[in-house]
Every structure is written in structure tokens, then in C-alpha cells.
XYZ file of C-alpha atoms in Angstrom:
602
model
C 10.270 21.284 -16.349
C 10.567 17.631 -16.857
C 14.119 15.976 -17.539
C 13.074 14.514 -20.554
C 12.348 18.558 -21.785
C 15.386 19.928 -20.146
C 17.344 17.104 -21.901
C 15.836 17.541 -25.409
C 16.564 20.983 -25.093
C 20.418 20.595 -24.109
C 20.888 17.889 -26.805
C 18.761 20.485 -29.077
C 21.132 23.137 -28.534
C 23.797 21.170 -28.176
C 23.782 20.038 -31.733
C 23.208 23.544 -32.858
C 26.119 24.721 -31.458
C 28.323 22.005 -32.329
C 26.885 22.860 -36.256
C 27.575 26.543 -35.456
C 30.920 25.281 -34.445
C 31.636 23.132 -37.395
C 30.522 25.793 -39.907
C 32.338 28.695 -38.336
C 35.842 25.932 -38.323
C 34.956 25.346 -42.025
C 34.446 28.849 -42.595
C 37.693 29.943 -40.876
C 39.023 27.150 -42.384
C 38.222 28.702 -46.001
C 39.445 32.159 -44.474
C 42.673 30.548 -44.059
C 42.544 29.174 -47.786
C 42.229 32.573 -48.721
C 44.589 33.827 -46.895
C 47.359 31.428 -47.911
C 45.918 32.283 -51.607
C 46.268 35.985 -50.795
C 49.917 35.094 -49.827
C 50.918 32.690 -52.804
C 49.280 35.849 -54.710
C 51.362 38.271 -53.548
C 54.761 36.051 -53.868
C 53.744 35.088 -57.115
C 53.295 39.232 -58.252
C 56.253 39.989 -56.014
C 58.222 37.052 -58.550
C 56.355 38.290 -61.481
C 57.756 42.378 -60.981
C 61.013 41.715 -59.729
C 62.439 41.551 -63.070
C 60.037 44.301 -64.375
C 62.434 47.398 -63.127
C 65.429 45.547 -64.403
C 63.855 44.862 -68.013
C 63.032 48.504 -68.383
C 66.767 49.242 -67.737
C 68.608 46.107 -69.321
C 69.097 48.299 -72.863
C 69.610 51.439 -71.329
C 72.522 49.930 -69.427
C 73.925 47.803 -72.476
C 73.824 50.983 -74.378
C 75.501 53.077 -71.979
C 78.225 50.372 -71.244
C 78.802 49.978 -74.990
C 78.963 53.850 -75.406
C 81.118 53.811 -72.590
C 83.655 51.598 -73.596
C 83.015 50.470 -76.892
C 83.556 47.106 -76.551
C 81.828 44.479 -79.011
C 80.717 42.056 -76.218
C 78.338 44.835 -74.862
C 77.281 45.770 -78.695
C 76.390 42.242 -78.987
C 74.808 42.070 -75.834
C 72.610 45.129 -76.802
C 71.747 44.232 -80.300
C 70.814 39.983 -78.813
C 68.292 41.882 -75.858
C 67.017 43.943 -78.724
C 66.568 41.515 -81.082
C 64.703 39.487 -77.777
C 62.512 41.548 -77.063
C 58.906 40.943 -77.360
C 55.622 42.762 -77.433
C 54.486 44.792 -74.228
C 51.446 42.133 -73.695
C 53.827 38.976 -73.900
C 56.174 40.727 -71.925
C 53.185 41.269 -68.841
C 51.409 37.935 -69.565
C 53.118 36.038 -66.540
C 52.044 38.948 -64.538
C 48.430 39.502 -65.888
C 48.413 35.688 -64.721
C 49.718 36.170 -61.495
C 47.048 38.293 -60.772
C 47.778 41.531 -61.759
C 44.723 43.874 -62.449
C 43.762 45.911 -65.384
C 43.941 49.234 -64.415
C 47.361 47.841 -63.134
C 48.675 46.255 -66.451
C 47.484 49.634 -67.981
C 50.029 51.534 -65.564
C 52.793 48.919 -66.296
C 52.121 48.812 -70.088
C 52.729 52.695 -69.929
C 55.609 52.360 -67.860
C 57.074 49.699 -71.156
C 56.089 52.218 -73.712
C 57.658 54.877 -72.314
C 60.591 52.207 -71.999
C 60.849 51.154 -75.433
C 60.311 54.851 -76.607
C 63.913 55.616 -75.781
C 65.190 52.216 -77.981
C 65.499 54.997 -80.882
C 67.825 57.224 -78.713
C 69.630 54.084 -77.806
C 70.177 53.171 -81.274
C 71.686 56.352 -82.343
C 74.089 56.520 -79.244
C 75.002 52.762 -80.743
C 75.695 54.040 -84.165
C 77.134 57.184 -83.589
C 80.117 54.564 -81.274
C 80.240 52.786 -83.435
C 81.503 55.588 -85.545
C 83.650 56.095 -82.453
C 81.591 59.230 -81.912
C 82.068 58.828 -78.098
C 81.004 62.268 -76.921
C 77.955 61.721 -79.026
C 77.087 58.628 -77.971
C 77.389 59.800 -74.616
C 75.977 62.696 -74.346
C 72.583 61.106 -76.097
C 72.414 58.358 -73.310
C 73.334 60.438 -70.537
C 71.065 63.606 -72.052
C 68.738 65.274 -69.248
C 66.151 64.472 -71.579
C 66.779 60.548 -71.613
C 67.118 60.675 -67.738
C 63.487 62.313 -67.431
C 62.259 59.737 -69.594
C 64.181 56.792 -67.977
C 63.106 58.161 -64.428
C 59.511 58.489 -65.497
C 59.713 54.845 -66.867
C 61.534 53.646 -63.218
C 58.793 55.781 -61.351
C 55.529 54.027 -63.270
C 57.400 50.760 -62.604
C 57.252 51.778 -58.861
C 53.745 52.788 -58.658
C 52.947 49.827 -60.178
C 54.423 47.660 -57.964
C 52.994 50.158 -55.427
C 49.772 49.411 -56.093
C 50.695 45.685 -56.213
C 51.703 45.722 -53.220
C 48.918 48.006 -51.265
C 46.030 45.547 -52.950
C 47.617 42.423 -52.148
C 48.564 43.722 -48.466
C 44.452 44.827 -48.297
C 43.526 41.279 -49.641
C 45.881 39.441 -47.184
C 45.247 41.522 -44.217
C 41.275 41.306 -44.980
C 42.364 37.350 -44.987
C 43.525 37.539 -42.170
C 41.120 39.430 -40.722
C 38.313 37.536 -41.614
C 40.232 34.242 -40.650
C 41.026 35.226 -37.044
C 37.301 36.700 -36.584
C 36.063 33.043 -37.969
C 38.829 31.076 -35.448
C 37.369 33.361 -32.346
C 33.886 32.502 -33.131
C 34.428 28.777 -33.613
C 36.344 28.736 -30.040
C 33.521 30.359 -28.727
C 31.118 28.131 -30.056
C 33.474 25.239 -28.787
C 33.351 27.590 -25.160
C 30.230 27.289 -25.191
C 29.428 23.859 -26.356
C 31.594 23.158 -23.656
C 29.835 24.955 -21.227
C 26.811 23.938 -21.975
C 27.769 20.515 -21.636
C 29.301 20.859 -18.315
C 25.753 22.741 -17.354
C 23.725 19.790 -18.277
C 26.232 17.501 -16.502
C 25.955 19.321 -12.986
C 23.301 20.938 -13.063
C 21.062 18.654 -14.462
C 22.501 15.120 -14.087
C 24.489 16.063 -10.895
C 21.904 18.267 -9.251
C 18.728 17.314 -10.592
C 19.303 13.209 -11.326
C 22.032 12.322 -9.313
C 21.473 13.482 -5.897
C 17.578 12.875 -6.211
C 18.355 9.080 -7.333
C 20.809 8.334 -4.708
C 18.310 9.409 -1.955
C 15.188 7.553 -3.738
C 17.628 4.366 -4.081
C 18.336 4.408 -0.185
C 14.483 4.518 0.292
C 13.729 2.249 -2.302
C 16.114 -0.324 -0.526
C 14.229 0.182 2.939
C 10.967 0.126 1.330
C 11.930 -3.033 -0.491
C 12.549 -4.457 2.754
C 8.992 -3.159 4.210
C 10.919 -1.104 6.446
C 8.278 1.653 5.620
C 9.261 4.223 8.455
C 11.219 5.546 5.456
C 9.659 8.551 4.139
C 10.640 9.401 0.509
C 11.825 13.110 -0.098
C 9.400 15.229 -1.448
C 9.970 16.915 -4.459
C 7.413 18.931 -5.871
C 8.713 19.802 -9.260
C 7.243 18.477 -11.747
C 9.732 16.236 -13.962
C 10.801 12.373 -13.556
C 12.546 12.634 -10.241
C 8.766 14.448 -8.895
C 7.041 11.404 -10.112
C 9.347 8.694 -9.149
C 9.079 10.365 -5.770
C 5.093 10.422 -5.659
C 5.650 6.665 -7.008
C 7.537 5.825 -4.548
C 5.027 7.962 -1.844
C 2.298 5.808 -2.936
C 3.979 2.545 -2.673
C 4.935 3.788 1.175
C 1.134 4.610 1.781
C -0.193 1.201 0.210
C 2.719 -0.666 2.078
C 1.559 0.942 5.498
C -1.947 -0.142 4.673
C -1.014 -3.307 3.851
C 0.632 -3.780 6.482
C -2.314 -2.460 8.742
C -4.393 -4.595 6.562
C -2.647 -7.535 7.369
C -2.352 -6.526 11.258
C -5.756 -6.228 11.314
C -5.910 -9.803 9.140
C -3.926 -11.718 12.001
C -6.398 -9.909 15.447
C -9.350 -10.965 13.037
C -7.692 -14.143 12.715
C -6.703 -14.545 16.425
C -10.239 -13.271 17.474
C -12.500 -15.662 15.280
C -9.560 -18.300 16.620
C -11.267 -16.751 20.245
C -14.913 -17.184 18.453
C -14.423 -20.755 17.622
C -13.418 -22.139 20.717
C -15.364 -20.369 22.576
C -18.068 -21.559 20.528
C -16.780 -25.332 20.859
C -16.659 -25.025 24.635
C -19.943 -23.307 24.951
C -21.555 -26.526 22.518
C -19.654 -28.834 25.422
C -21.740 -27.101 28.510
C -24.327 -28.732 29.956
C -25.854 -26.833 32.285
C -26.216 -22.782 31.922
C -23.879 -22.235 34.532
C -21.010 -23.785 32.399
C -22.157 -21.659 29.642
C -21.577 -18.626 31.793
C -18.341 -19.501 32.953
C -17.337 -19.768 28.947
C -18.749 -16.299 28.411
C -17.015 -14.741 31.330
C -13.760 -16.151 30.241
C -13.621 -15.488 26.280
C -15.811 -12.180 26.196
C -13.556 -10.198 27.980
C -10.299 -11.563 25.396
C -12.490 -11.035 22.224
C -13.729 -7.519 23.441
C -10.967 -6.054 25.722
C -11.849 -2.288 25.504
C -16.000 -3.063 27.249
C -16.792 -4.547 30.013
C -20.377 -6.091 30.127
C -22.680 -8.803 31.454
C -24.858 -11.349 30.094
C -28.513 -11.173 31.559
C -30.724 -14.686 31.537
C -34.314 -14.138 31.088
C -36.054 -15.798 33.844
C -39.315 -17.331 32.036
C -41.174 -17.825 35.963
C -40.813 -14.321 36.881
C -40.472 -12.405 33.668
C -37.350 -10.842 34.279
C -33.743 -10.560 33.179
C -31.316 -11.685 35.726
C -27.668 -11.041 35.809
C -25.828 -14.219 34.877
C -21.946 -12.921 34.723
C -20.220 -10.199 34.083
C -16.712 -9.544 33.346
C -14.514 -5.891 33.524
C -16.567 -4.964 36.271
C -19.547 -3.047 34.604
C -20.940 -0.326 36.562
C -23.866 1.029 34.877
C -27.311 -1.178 34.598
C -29.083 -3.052 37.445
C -28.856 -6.587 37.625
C -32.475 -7.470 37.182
C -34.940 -5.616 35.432
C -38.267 -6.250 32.899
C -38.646 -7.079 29.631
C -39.574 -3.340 28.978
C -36.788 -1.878 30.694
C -34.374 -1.977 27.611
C -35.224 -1.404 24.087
C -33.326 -3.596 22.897
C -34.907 -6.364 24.069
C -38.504 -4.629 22.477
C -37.063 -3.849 19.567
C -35.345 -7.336 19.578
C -32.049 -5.738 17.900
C -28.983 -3.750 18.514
C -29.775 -0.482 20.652
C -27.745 1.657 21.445
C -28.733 5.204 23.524
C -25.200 7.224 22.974
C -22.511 7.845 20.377
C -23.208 9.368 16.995
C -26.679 8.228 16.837
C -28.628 9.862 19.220
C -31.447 7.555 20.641
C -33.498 6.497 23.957
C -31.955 5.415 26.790
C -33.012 2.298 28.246
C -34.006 2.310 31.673
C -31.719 -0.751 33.435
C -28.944 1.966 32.805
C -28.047 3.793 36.087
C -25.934 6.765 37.084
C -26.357 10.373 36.128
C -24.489 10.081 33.140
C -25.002 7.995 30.227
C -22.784 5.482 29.464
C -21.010 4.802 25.613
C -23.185 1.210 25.911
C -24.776 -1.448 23.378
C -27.616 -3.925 23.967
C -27.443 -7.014 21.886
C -30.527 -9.505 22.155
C -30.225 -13.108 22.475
C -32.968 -13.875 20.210
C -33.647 -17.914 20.141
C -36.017 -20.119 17.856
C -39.078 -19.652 20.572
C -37.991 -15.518 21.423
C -35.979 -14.106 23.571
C -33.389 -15.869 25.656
C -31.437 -12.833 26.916
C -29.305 -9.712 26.307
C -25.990 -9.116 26.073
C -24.960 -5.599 27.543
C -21.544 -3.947 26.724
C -20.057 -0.528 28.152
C -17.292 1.580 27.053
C -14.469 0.981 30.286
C -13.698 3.912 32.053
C -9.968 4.133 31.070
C -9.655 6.919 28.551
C -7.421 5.538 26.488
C -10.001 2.645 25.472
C -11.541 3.094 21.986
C -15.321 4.366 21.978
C -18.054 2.424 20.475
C -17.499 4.953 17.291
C -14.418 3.306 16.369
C -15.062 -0.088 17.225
C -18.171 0.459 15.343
C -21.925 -0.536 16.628
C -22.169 -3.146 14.435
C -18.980 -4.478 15.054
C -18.695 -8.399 13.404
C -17.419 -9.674 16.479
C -20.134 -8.488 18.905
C -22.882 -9.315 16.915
C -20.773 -12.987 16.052
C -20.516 -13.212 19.865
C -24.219 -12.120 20.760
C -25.049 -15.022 17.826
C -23.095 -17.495 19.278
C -24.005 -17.086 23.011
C -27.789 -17.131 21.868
C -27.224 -19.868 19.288
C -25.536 -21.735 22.792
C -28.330 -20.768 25.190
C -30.739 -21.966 22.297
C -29.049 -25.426 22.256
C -28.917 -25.518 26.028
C -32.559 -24.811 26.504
C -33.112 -27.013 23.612
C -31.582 -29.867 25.273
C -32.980 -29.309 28.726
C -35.964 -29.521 27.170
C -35.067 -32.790 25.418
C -33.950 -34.182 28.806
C -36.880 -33.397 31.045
C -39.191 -34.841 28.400
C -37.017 -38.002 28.165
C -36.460 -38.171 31.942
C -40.410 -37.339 32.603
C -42.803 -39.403 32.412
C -45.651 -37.990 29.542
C -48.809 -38.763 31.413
C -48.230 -37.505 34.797
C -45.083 -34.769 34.152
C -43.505 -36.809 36.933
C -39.750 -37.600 36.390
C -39.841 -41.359 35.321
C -37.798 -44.532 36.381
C -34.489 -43.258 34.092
C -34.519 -40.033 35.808
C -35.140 -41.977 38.824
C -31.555 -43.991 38.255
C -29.630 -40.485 38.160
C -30.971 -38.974 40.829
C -30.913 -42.277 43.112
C -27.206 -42.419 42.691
C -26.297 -39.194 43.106
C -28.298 -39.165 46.655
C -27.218 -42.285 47.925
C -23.834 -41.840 46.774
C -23.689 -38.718 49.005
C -25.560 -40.036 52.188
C -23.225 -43.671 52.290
C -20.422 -40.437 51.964
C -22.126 -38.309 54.801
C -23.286 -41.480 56.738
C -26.784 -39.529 56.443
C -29.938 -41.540 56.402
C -32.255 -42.125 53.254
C -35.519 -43.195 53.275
C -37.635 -44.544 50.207
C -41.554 -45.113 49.774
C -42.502 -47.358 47.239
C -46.587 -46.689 46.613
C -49.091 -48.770 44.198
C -52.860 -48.280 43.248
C -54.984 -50.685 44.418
C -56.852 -53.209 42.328
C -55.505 -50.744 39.167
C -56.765 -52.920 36.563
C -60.705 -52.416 38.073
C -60.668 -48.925 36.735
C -59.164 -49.956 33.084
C -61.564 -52.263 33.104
C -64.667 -51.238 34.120
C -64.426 -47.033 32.536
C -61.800 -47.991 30.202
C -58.257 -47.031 29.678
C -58.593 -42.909 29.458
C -60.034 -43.329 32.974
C -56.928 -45.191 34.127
C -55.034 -43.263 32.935
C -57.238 -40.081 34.913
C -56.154 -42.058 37.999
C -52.489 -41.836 37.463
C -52.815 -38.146 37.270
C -54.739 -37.617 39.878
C -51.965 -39.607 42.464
C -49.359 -38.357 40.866
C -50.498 -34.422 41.407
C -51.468 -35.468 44.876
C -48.086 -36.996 45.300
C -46.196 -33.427 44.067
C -48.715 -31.096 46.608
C -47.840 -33.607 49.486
C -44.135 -33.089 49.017
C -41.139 -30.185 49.479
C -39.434 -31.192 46.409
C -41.500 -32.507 43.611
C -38.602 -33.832 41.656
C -37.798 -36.643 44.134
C -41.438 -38.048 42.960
C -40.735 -40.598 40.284
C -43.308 -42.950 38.628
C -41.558 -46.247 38.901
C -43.822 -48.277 36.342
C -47.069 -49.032 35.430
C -49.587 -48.134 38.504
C -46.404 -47.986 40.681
C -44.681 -44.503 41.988
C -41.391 -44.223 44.437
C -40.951 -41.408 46.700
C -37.731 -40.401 47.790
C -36.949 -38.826 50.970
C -33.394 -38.047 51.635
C -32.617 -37.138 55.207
C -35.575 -39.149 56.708
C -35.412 -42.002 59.271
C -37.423 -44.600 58.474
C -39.999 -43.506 61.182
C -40.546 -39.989 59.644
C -40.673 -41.421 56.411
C -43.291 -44.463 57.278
C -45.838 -41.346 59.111
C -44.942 -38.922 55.632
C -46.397 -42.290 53.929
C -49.285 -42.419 56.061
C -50.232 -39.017 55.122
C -49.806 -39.729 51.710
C -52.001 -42.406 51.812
C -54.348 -40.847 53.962
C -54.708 -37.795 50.516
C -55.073 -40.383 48.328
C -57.860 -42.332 50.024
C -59.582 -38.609 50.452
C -59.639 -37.426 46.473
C -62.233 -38.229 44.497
C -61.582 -38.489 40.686
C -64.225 -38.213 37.895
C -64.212 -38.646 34.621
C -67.122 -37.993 31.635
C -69.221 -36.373 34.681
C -69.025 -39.886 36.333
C -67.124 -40.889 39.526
C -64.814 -43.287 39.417
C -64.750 -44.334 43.244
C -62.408 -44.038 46.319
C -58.658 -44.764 45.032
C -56.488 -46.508 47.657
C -52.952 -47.209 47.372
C -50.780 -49.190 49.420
C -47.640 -48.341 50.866
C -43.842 -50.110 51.402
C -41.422 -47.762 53.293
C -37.490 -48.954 53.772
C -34.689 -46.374 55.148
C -30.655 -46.789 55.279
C -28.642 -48.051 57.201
C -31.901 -49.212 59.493
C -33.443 -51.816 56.944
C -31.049 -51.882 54.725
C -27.641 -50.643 52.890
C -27.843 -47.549 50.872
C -27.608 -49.361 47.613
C -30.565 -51.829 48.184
C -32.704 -49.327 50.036
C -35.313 -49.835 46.748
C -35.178 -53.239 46.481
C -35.915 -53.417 50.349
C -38.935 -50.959 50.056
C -40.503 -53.183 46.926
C -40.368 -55.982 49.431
C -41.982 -54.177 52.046
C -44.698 -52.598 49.575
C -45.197 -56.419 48.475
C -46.184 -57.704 52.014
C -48.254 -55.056 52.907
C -50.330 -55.672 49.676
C -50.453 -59.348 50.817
C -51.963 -58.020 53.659
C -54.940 -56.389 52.277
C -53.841 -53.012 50.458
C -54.602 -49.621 51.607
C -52.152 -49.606 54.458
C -48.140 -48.173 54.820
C -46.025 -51.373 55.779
C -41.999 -50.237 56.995
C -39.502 -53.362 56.373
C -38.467 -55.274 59.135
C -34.938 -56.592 60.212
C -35.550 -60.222 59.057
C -36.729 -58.703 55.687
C -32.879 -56.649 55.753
C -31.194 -59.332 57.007
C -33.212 -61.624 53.807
């Protein structure tokens, strides 16, 4: 029942019983009235009769006296109460007002009759002393006769003061009565008014608000400062107290998931912190091995509970190649085809275990089958590679259930890493077309500068030698001019293919300018190098090049070889193999001329 019910009810009865009380006060109260009536009553009759018995005898005992002795005072006393003495009803009024009943006046007003029927007796015992008849007078007053009559006179006087006295002594005793039963009830009523009033202040203050409050208050203060290991008491009835407690239950439960809320607020904070530079530094790489050094650092702080690896797809073979890993994953090969996970032919999120039961890719190894996730690293031009996760063998690690298969930050990190591999690719792609040149795909003169310094930095380091060809076309413009420029331009392609097949390395063939190509050869005296230019030349004067269905002619080129230290330093090796390719076209083209000393030394 709730407080607000119990409380009603108390005040309720409460207010009844302090009515009760009041009316039974006010009633006893008015007993009491009655009862002090009763007793002014009584005195007042007990005033009123006490001169009744003594007015029936006044004359009898004048008369007597004056019989008696004779004496004048005593006649005159006689003949003045006599001549006083009124009619029965005036004589009874005082007590007919006192109270006196009818019936009772009836007995007293017999009781006077038969008194003042003996005033004839009297007056002949007064006349016959006066005739100083003594023994008459006498013997009249003190007759047997008279003293029946004055006894039965005396004895209605008694009964009716008898019966006074019995009806007053009823009415003041039923007073009484009636005035003590109406003080015990009021005290009882007060008893219990008191009672009650203690009840509601134990039982229900004490007990049921009290206690309750002063345990909620000491959780309230923890919970007010979020210390919300406090667990309010649970009270199940249902008043106030029950739903201040389930209040206060509810607060707790939102507080703790607040508070979990917010936990989880700051590691989604701190990991999209992890995201964003990670995302930074991978924009910074240049080359994909940076990039992969960036994913094996950040993955494993944004993802601590899988190890994984990030696979490359390898455009020459067709295959996915393991670029790093990180937690030591132990279930899928390191290289496998495009069909080998379905993940990568589906081209989203696959996932073979867990709650949704699906195919198993076949890169996964072992006899059982891992808790894993494919992510594809889907690019602008298809697929750039996959990024595999697995479930760490430590038991207490979360399964992919609870971190969820489409967890934000996996598929954020498999965005980013592709969105970096994109850019990477992107930009390689940007470089080898600016650092090629268009027409023969061979790495052109700026390409030429970064790769020239980066060799002959090392070989002045190593004290290794470097060699450098510097080749031209002969009579160039002849073919522009007589089949036109497409034709020329036929001609550069054709030396500069021949030029790649007749070399290891094709990327240390350059086209210097114009008709004019340089040949690197790191490692090479300049005696290997001038009979690798001889062979060159010797290809070159072999191919024949048509164009439109018409042949253009032989193509000659001639040839100026320089090495370092021999001919020259390491920093003017070029310069000194343009000198020597400049001489041996002044001496008639189609021929490999190596520097000389005096050229060095010039």
C-alpha cells in the first residue's frame, strides 16, 4: 500500500477518533452537568423538607407547651403560627419547585391534611386551659387518638422524604454512572488516538520512511558522485519508497551506460585518433614498402584482439602476395589466386565462420577453420588487394561476434589502406609517365638525372667503375624528311626496343633528346662497355624498319663510350661520353668511339 494511502488513512482515522474523542468529552462533560444538577437537586429538596417534619409539629408542640404550663407567651405563640399558616399548596410550592414530583406532593399534601386535621383538637385543648381545665387540655393533646394521628402525619412526612431521597439517589447515581462510562470512553478514544499516532510514527514514518530514506540518501550521495558501484536497496512494495528505489535503479543503470557509453566514446575517439594518422602517414609514403611498414605498425593498435596480413596483388603474375603481417597469423598461405578467396570474387566482406555460416575460402589452411574476415582493397581500376584478419589464439580475445563483422574500424581501415594503395599506384603511375619518355616507353632525360645521381653517387662511394654510352641516329633528319615525321618517329621505336632487348636492365636506357639515347652501364670498365656498344651498334645496323608496307632503309647510329675514373671523374662521365660520341660522328658515323686521355684531361 502506498504511503500516501496508508497516510490518508491514519489522518482519516485519526480525525475520527479525535471527533469520537471530543464528543464522548462533551458528552461526559454534559453527564457531569447532570450530575452536579442531580446534586444541587437533591440539596435543594433536602433544604426544601427539612422544615417539613418540624411544620407538621410546630402547633402540636405550642399546644402541648401551653397546655402544659399555661403560660401566655406559648398561647400567643400558638394562636401567631395559627393565624400564619397558609394553604397546603403555598405551603409545598418551594418544594414542588425544587423538584418534587406529583405523586410525591400528593403523599406530602396528605401528610399536611392529616396535620391540620388535628388544629380542631388543638383548639379545644387551648380553650379548655384556658379555662384552666388542665387535665382536659391534657389529656386531648396527649390522647392515644391524637398520637395515632400525629404519628401517621410524622410517618407520611418520612415516606415522603423517603421517596425524595431514593429518586434523587437513582438520578445522581445514574449521573454518575453515565458520567464515568462517558470519561472511560473518551480516555479510550484519547488511548487510542494516541496509539494510533505513535503507530503511524514508527511504523510508518520510522519503519517504512525513515530507514528506507536514510539508505536511498547514502546511495543517492554516491550516485551523485557517479560512484555507481552503489546498488540501491530493493524494495518491492509498492508505495513511494518502491518507486523512489526503482528511480533511483534506473538512474544507476543509465549512469553505468553512460558511463560505458562514454568509455566506448574516448577508444572510438583514441582509435579514429589511430585512423587519422595512420592515414596521414600512409598519404606521406612513397613507395609501397613505406605503406606497409604504416600498416604493420597502426593495424595491430587499432585492432588488438586479430592478427592479420595485408596481401598485394601482383598485376605480372596474377597473384596475391603477402606484403606484412602483424600478430603472427597462422592460417592462409602467403600467395595464392584471385579465385582462392571469395572475397576478393565477391569484391566485399567474406567471412566463412561465426554466426553466419558461409564458404570457406581456400588460402585458409589448417584443419580447423579459423574465426577470420576478408576485406577487399577495391581501387578506382579493381582490385588492389585484401586485407585478411583472424581471431588470435588467446581465449580471452573477443570473437568476430562481438567485435562485429562489419565493424567501422575494419572496414575504415580496409578503406583507408585501399584509398592509400590507390594513391600510391596512382602516383607511380604519374611518375613513370612523367619520367618516360611517350614515344618510345623509355625513361627520359629527367628520369635520367635521378637515376645518374643515385649511381654515381654510390660508385665515387664504392670506388666502383661506371661506364656511359652516349648513341645517335645517323643522318636522322633523312628519314623526317624524305617519309615524313610518323616514319621518324617509327625509327625511334625501333632503336629504342632494340636498345631494351640488348640490355639486363632496361631502366638504365634513357632517351637523352631528340634522335639521341644514353646507356648506362654501372659496373663496366670502359673496355666492356666500348665492345657492349659495338654490339649495340652492330643490332641496330641489322633491323630493318618499315613503315606503310615501305622500307625505310638500313639505320646506323654512332657511338661515344666514356667510363670513371679511366676517362673521366664520376660526375662528368656524360659530358665526357657526348664528347667522345661527337668525334666519332666527325669521323664518319656508324662506328663506337671510347674517349681518350687528352679528351679527360680537356
Amino acid at each position: 500500500m502506498r504511503l500516501v494511502t496508508i497516510t490518508n488513512w491514519a489522518y482519516g482515522i485519526t480525525v475520527a477518533l479525535t471527533l469520537a474523542s471530543g464528543t464522548t468529552m462533551l458528552l461526559a462533560s454534559s453527564a457531569q452537568d447532570r450530575e452536579r444538577a442531580a446534586v444541587n437537586q437533591r440539596y435543594a429538596l433536602d433544604r426544601a423538607t427539612a422544615s417539613i417534619e418540624d411544620d407538621v409539629l410546630a402547633l402540636s408542640e405550642l399546644a402541648r407547651q401551653f397546655a402544659i404550663n399555661g403560660e401566655t407567651a406559648d398561647l400567643l405563640a400558638f394562636q401567631r403560627g395559627r393565624a400564619e399558616l397558609r394553604p397546603i399548596e403555598q405551603r409545598t410550592r418551594h418544594i414542588r419547585d425544587a423538584g418534587a414530583g406529583e405523586d410525591e406532593l400528593a403523599s406530602l399534601h396528605q401528610a399536611l391534611r392529616w396535620a391540620d386535621a388535628l388544629q380542631a383538637q388543638q383548639q379545644q385543648a387551648v380553650e379548655a386551659r384556658r379555662r384552666d381545665d388542665r387535665t382536659a387540655a391534657v389529656g386531648i393533646l396527649f390522647a392515644p387518638e391524637y398520637e395515632r394521628e400525629l404519628d401517621r402525619s410524622r410517618a407520611a412526612v418520612e415516606r415522603f422524604q423517603y421517596r425524595l431521597d431514593q429518586r434523587t439517589g437513582d438520578e445522581l447515581r445514574a449521573a454518575e454512572s453515565t458520567a464515568r462510562a462517558w470519561r472511560s470512553a473518551s480516555e479510550a478514544m484519547l488511548a487510542i488516538t494516541g496509539l494510533l499516532f505513535l503507530f503511524v510514527l514508527y511504523f510508518v514514518f520510522r519503519r517504512r520512511v525513515l530507514h528506507p530514506v536514510v539508505r536511498l540518501s547514502d546511495v543517492i550521495g554516491r550516485l551523485a558522485a557517479q560512484d555507481y558501484d552503489a546498488e540501491p536497496p530493493k524494495y518491492e512494495r509498492i508505495d513511494e519508497i518502491g518507486d523512489m528505489a526503482k528511480a533511483l535503479q534506473v538512474f544507476r543503470e543509465n549512469g553505468i551506460e553512460r558511463q560505458r557509453l562514454e568509455q566506448e566514446r574516448d577508444v572510438d575517439r583514441a582509435v579514429r585518433d589511430l585512423l587519422s594518422r595512420m592515414t596521414q602517414r600512409m598519404q606521406g609514403c612513397d613507395t609501397v614498402a613505406e605503406l606497409e611498414t604504416v600498416v604493420s605498425r597502426f593495424v595491430p593498435k587499432v585492432a588488438p584482439h586479430l592478427a592479420g596480413c595485408l596481401f598485394l596483388l601482383d598485376t605480372t603474375r596474377n597473384v596475391y602476395v603477402a606484403g606484412c603481417s602483424w600478430l603472427d597469423p597462422a592460417h592462409s598461405t602467403v600467395e595464392f589466386s584471385p579465385f582462392a578467396c571469395w572475397g576478393v570474387r565477391r569484391g566485399a566482406a567474406h567471412r566463412p565462420s561465426g554466426d553466419a555460416f558461409d564458404v570457406p575460402c581456400d588460402h585458409i589452411v589448417g584443419d580447423a577453420l579459423p574465426d577470420s574476415v576478408c576485406l577487399p582493397l577495391v581501387g578506382q581500376n579493381g582490385m588492389l588487394g585484401l586485407l585478411y584478419f583472424e581471431r588470435r589464439d588467446d581465449t580471452d580475445r573477443p570473437t568476430l561476434d562481438q567485435v562485429g563483422l562489419n565493424d567501422v574500424y575494419l572496414q575504415m581501415l580496409a578503406e583507408n589502406i585501399g584509398l592509400a594503395l590507390d594513391n600510391l599506384r596512382l602516383r607511380e603511375a604519374l611518375r613513370s609517365l612523367a619520367m618516360a619518355d611517350p614515344l618510345t616507353m623509355l625513361p627520359n632525360r629527367r628520369q635520367l638525372d635521378d637515376v645518374l645521381a643515385r649511381t654515381l653517387v654510390d660508385a665515387e662511394r664504392n670506388g666502383t667503375p661506371v661506364s656511359c654510352a652516349m648513341i645517335d641516329i645517323d643522318h636522322f633528319k633523312r628519314f623526317n624528311d624524305d617519309h615524313g615525321h610518323d616514319a621518324g618517329d617509327a625509327v625511334l621505336r625501333a632503336v629504342g626496343a632494340t636498345l631494351k632487348d640488348a640490355v639486363r636492365d632496361a631502366n638504365l636506357v634513357f632517351r637523352y633528346g631528340g634522335e639521341e639515347f644514353l646507356l648506362l652501364l654501372p659496373g663496366l670498365t670502359a673496355d666492356v662497355a666500348a665492345d657492349r656498344a659495338e654490339d649495340i651498334r652492330a643490332r641496330i645496323g641489322a633491323m630493318r624498319v618499315q613503315y606503310e608496307g615501305r622500307d625505310l632503309g638500313p639505320v646506323t647510329v654512332s657511338i661515344g663510350v666514356a667510363g670513371a675514373p679511366l676517362h673521366a671523374d664520376w660526375q662528368s662521365v656524360v659530358q665526357t661520353a657526348d664528347a667522345a660520341l661527337f668525334r666519332a660522328k666527325q669521323a664518319g658515323r656508324n662506328r663506337v668511339l671510347p674517349a681518350t686521355a687528352r679528351q679527360r684531361v680537356a
